[in-house]
């Protein structure tokens, strides 16, 4: 019995062995954590599919093609060890034998240059089985899929990565796969960018009071902030775009990435389709992601595909900071807070890529966002008698406040808005889409 | 002449005059666009000749055609509406004053250009074994055009029933005949062994008598004749451009046969004019009420994306493959007629494409004089009568001599006669260099024929069976087409290169495109070209992979007059770069159209695009210089490598 290298992320045809959690020849129970594999985006724990003594098919740091055998399970430790020692001198051969062809052409033919490159770099030809005609750049891209996305420079055939000379006096230690993924994302994000950070203050007291008083979202205001952000983003498509090769690429989705670090490394979870989510959806998702983070059950789908990022360091005593833009994005919004200061001031630190956006764009956007956030608190400013005089139903869909509260319970958030003629009206959170 | 005939002739002449006077009024009122060339003073020419025409005769007239048209068709409503640009006009307003069509009557504004077409119509009548004749009305000014002598020569040599009516009014626009015409008019006919006759419109009874006999000879004996009709134009050539002295014109006004008759027969004239005026006025009212038509697009825009299927070739030499297809076609379709220089057996054409055809049916293969204009025009005339002429131009360079026939006649008729006339015509010609034939026998001139609405231009290549292209050019009402055959390709076998790593496909379009598709997950560059460049692009593709680490695909359309990137969207978007390759002059060529269409349709989907074409110069005769100049495998490889690796 054996387990194959799983297809964790469709863009990664190979994964890195980051850490074996069960030693070679050791015993594992089905369902127990077996190995950590790194993709371009994150490190994922893989569980054992069977029970038995294992023989590993890759060493830490090695890239394994998807579909290749990852581990074999044996009934006895002796069997496992025999397998390990038999495989040891001929690792390459066994690797070759188990490569699953990903190509569809049923033949393989290298250009003269690719042939040379493969032989000089001792690359296993069987990685390319079935790929048809293969040139040097295709070899490089297969080994390092990130090259593929760079259309202008790196994908030019034959443009081998430049080798940098190692300085003589340094000692090196390996960076963890996890950290590598983080570095990759941030490096791509900062490469060639002209970044600028702007700070905006938001007095969160009234919003906090409202959330607390109405017993919403366990008293945290982040779901409201993300909700309003999600609603605003479709009107500002440049915020969910990125710059490359003198072109701006626009994403067709508003996927809010939320950076999380609760002690197990930085991960960015994806609130996909944030422009369509209601505050309580966001709240439930954030809770779910946090649980999964702590339980190591985040999946690739949870971590991939965000088109703009929010990073909240307000609970760690950070007042303002300069967040770093993620790869293939143009904006990151950092949230900081100033402890117990009056009005509970918060700071939104927005780093943006000047090649895509300008300070004015950010100013307009953030002013609108902050205004909307203030509107949640305005109910406190309204004299009690005025509030009581209001029609107690949503001015748009007509749902009365009582059944609304009944239906949505603690997620209900009736807002007070001022209409065009200056009158105060109520608006339920559902209708508040497109506010 | 009996009274009845005299009345008929007078009625036609008076009608012509009344209509043209009305047209001048309408012009002054701003109701006509363009201009009006009246035949006022010459009406009796058409009125008399039309007496001797029968059903299915074909008549070609010129810019001064209203009188001919009315005398022959009697369609006042259709004529007036046509000049007023309305949809009820005989050509829906698309032809106008100089381009009329009805029931075998045609007119065209190109002086002398329709003489070869008329000769073709005459040949068609002869093939039909009918007693019909072709008539061409020209003026004395047209004697300066070369095309008419090519037509005289062929018509006389082949005994074609062609009546040329030459209306000699003594002026070409404003220039007197004495300034421009050498020699004698009838001696011109005599030189071609053509019969001729002199008449005039003043003595129109004699005109009637003599022309009746003359036309009967043309008809009965199937031979061409030149009927010279002395006459005089009383009005300006066109509008307000008359610089002849007033007293000079006045003299003719006084002896004008219609004016004389009117003076002598006032009562009868008044009676006749009641009917005529009523018809003319009614026609104007009807035309005013008629709507303006639509501008029609020759090639309806389609967003279809073509699909591809496996391409297989017969391994015959190209010359054999074309000849085999023609042999089958010729045997099975008696409407097919081959015309060209030196094309009969045993010579079989300069490139042997028509070898053996005249042995199958000697009557349908014609060796022509060296008269490219005439043979294309004759093909046009035959095509108009439903025949399927295959015209060979020995070298593509000679198309220059036939340019007017292609551009002002064959490709235009369907449009200007409002889709009422179909021209079946295939013009085929070898193009291209690499044979050391020098500057006038090596060019790729097809670009000059791209962008002619109504003309289909196709280019054969070594990887598409010629029959796949030709079979769609000889269907019923296929319309005129120009086929480019690269001369280097003739001797080569139709074979696909046996190189691992590529597949060979053809599109499912009417004229299939060839695609050499790399079996690879990536395509760096698409090479686009046609005709003789195709094989060179294929060789370059093989070399680019093996030696230059670059994967390219090759796209070679055969339909080069209608390239639209949308049809090839899927395969173009596979690649990162586009390189077009062209053997002809680059400026304003096929490649420019290809890249413009790609940019318009697919936007900036590509990392870079380039064109490869020869130096801006005539093609040298020296083989070595020619090789330097025309794009070859190494040129393509270098350009492609520069583009893909360095973006330039």
PDB file of N, CA and C in Angstrom, chain B residues 99-129:
ATOM      1  N   UNK B  99     -23.936  53.284 -64.833  1.00  0.00           N
ATOM      2  CA  UNK B  99     -23.818  51.841 -64.579  1.00  0.00           C
ATOM      3  C   UNK B  99     -25.209  51.239 -64.463  1.00  0.00           C
ATOM      4  N   UNK B 100     -25.804  51.040 -65.647  1.00  0.00           N
ATOM      5  CA  UNK B 100     -27.170  50.525 -65.691  1.00  0.00           C
ATOM      6  C   UNK B 100     -27.142  49.056 -66.063  1.00  0.00           C
ATOM      7  N   UNK B 101     -28.154  48.351 -65.566  1.00  0.00           N
ATOM      8  CA  UNK B 101     -28.311  46.977 -66.009  1.00  0.00           C
ATOM      9  C   UNK B 101     -29.783  46.644 -66.098  1.00  0.00           C
ATOM     10  N   UNK B 102     -30.168  46.071 -67.218  1.00  0.00           N
ATOM     11  CA  UNK B 102     -31.490  45.451 -67.301  1.00  0.00           C
ATOM     12  C   UNK B 102     -31.541  44.489 -68.483  1.00  0.00           C
ATOM     13  N   UNK B 103     -31.923  43.258 -68.198  1.00  0.00           N
ATOM     14  CA  UNK B 103     -32.183  42.255 -69.250  1.00  0.00           C
ATOM     15  C   UNK B 103     -31.125  42.238 -70.350  1.00  0.00           C
ATOM     16  N   UNK B 104     -29.900  42.052 -69.992  1.00  0.00           N
ATOM     17  CA  UNK B 104     -28.847  41.945 -71.006  1.00  0.00           C
ATOM     18  C   UNK B 104     -28.294  43.281 -71.463  1.00  0.00           C
ATOM     19  N   UNK B 105     -28.822  44.380 -70.916  1.00  0.00           N
ATOM     20  CA  UNK B 105     -28.248  45.696 -71.216  1.00  0.00           C
ATOM     21  C   UNK B 105     -27.360  46.119 -70.057  1.00  0.00           C
ATOM     22  N   UNK B 106     -26.127  46.464 -70.362  1.00  0.00           N
ATOM     23  CA  UNK B 106     -25.176  46.910 -69.349  1.00  0.00           C
ATOM     24  C   UNK B 106     -24.598  48.253 -69.772  1.00  0.00           C
ATOM     25  N   UNK B 107     -24.207  49.044 -68.787  1.00  0.00           N
ATOM     26  CA  UNK B 107     -23.370  50.190 -69.152  1.00  0.00           C
ATOM     27  C   UNK B 107     -22.289  50.364 -68.103  1.00  0.00           C
ATOM     28  N   UNK B 108     -21.199  50.995 -68.529  1.00  0.00           N
ATOM     29  CA  UNK B 108     -20.068  51.167 -67.618  1.00  0.00           C
ATOM     30  C   UNK B 108     -19.350  52.461 -67.961  1.00  0.00           C
ATOM     31  N   UNK B 109     -18.784  53.062 -66.958  1.00  0.00           N
ATOM     32  CA  UNK B 109     -18.117  54.352 -67.141  1.00  0.00           C
ATOM     33  C   UNK B 109     -16.660  54.251 -67.518  1.00  0.00           C
ATOM     34  N   UNK B 110     -16.158  53.031 -67.758  1.00  0.00           N
ATOM     35  CA  UNK B 110     -14.744  52.884 -68.120  1.00  0.00           C
ATOM     36  C   UNK B 110     -14.639  52.796 -69.642  1.00  0.00           C
ATOM     37  N   UNK B 111     -13.977  53.775 -70.224  1.00  0.00           N
ATOM     38  CA  UNK B 111     -13.889  53.847 -71.686  1.00  0.00           C
ATOM     39  C   UNK B 111     -13.143  52.651 -72.262  1.00  0.00           C
ATOM     40  N   UNK B 112     -13.820  51.928 -73.110  1.00  0.00           N
ATOM     41  CA  UNK B 112     -13.160  50.838 -73.838  1.00  0.00           C
ATOM     42  C   UNK B 112     -12.976  49.579 -73.030  1.00  0.00           C
ATOM     43  N   UNK B 113     -13.057  49.681 -71.709  1.00  0.00           N
ATOM     44  CA  UNK B 113     -12.788  48.515 -70.852  1.00  0.00           C
ATOM     45  C   UNK B 113     -13.755  47.377 -71.085  1.00  0.00           C
ATOM     46  N   UNK B 114     -14.966  47.727 -71.527  1.00  0.00           N
ATOM     47  CA  UNK B 114     -15.940  46.644 -71.713  1.00  0.00           C
ATOM     48  C   UNK B 114     -15.875  46.002 -73.084  1.00  0.00           C
ATOM     49  N   UNK B 115     -14.970  46.471 -73.948  1.00  0.00           N
ATOM     50  CA  UNK B 115     -14.832  45.821 -75.262  1.00  0.00           C
ATOM     51  C   UNK B 115     -14.385  44.371 -75.106  1.00  0.00           C
ATOM     52  N   UNK B 116     -13.334  44.107 -74.289  1.00  0.00           N
ATOM     53  CA  UNK B 116     -12.969  42.702 -74.059  1.00  0.00           C
ATOM     54  C   UNK B 116     -14.125  41.907 -73.436  1.00  0.00           C
ATOM     55  N   UNK B 117     -14.875  42.530 -72.527  1.00  0.00           N
ATOM     56  CA  UNK B 117     -16.009  41.827 -71.915  1.00  0.00           C
ATOM     57  C   UNK B 117     -17.040  41.495 -72.995  1.00  0.00           C
ATOM     58  N   UNK B 118     -17.273  42.469 -73.895  1.00  0.00           N
ATOM     59  CA  UNK B 118     -18.232  42.226 -74.975  1.00  0.00           C
ATOM     60  C   UNK B 118     -17.761  41.106 -75.897  1.00  0.00           C
ATOM     61  N   UNK B 119     -16.446  41.058 -76.112  1.00  0.00           N
ATOM     62  CA  UNK B 119     -15.908  39.966 -76.936  1.00  0.00           C
ATOM     63  C   UNK B 119     -16.182  38.630 -76.250  1.00  0.00           C
ATOM     64  N   UNK B 120     -16.043  38.622 -74.906  1.00  0.00           N
ATOM     65  CA  UNK B 120     -16.342  37.403 -74.143  1.00  0.00           C
ATOM     66  C   UNK B 120     -17.818  37.029 -74.243  1.00  0.00           C
ATOM     67  N   UNK B 121     -18.680  38.051 -74.171  1.00  0.00           N
ATOM     68  CA  UNK B 121     -20.117  37.783 -74.323  1.00  0.00           C
ATOM     69  C   UNK B 121     -20.396  37.213 -75.719  1.00  0.00           C
ATOM     70  N   UNK B 122     -19.703  37.777 -76.717  1.00  0.00           N
ATOM     71  CA  UNK B 122     -19.880  37.289 -78.093  1.00  0.00           C
ATOM     72  C   UNK B 122     -19.427  35.836 -78.207  1.00  0.00           C
ATOM     73  N   UNK B 123     -18.315  35.519 -77.532  1.00  0.00           N
ATOM     74  CA  UNK B 123     -17.832  34.135 -77.555  1.00  0.00           C
ATOM     75  C   UNK B 123     -18.855  33.220 -76.877  1.00  0.00           C
ATOM     76  N   UNK B 124     -19.448  33.726 -75.814  1.00  0.00           N
ATOM     77  CA  UNK B 124     -20.478  32.956 -75.111  1.00  0.00           C
ATOM     78  C   UNK B 124     -21.682  32.684 -76.004  1.00  0.00           C
ATOM     79  N   UNK B 125     -22.099  33.714 -76.737  1.00  0.00           N
ATOM     80  CA  UNK B 125     -23.231  33.519 -77.664  1.00  0.00           C
ATOM     81  C   UNK B 125     -22.872  32.462 -78.692  1.00  0.00           C
ATOM     82  N   UNK B 126     -21.632  32.503 -79.125  1.00  0.00           N
ATOM     83  CA  UNK B 126     -21.180  31.541 -80.139  1.00  0.00           C
ATOM     84  C   UNK B 126     -21.226  30.123 -79.563  1.00  0.00           C
ATOM     85  N   UNK B 127     -20.733  30.004 -78.297  1.00  0.00           N
ATOM     86  CA  UNK B 127     -20.782  28.708 -77.621  1.00  0.00           C
ATOM     87  C   UNK B 127     -22.220  28.213 -77.492  1.00  0.00           C
ATOM     88  N   UNK B 128     -23.108  29.164 -77.239  1.00  0.00           N
ATOM     89  CA  UNK B 128     -24.521  28.798 -77.064  1.00  0.00           C
ATOM     90  C   UNK B 128     -25.167  28.364 -78.376  1.00  0.00           C
ATOM     91  N   UNK B 129     -24.466  28.608 -79.457  1.00  0.00           N
ATOM     92  CA  UNK B 129     -24.973  28.313 -80.794  1.00  0.00           C
ATOM     93  C   UNK B 129     -26.313  28.998 -81.040  1.00  0.00           C
TER      94      UNK B 129
END
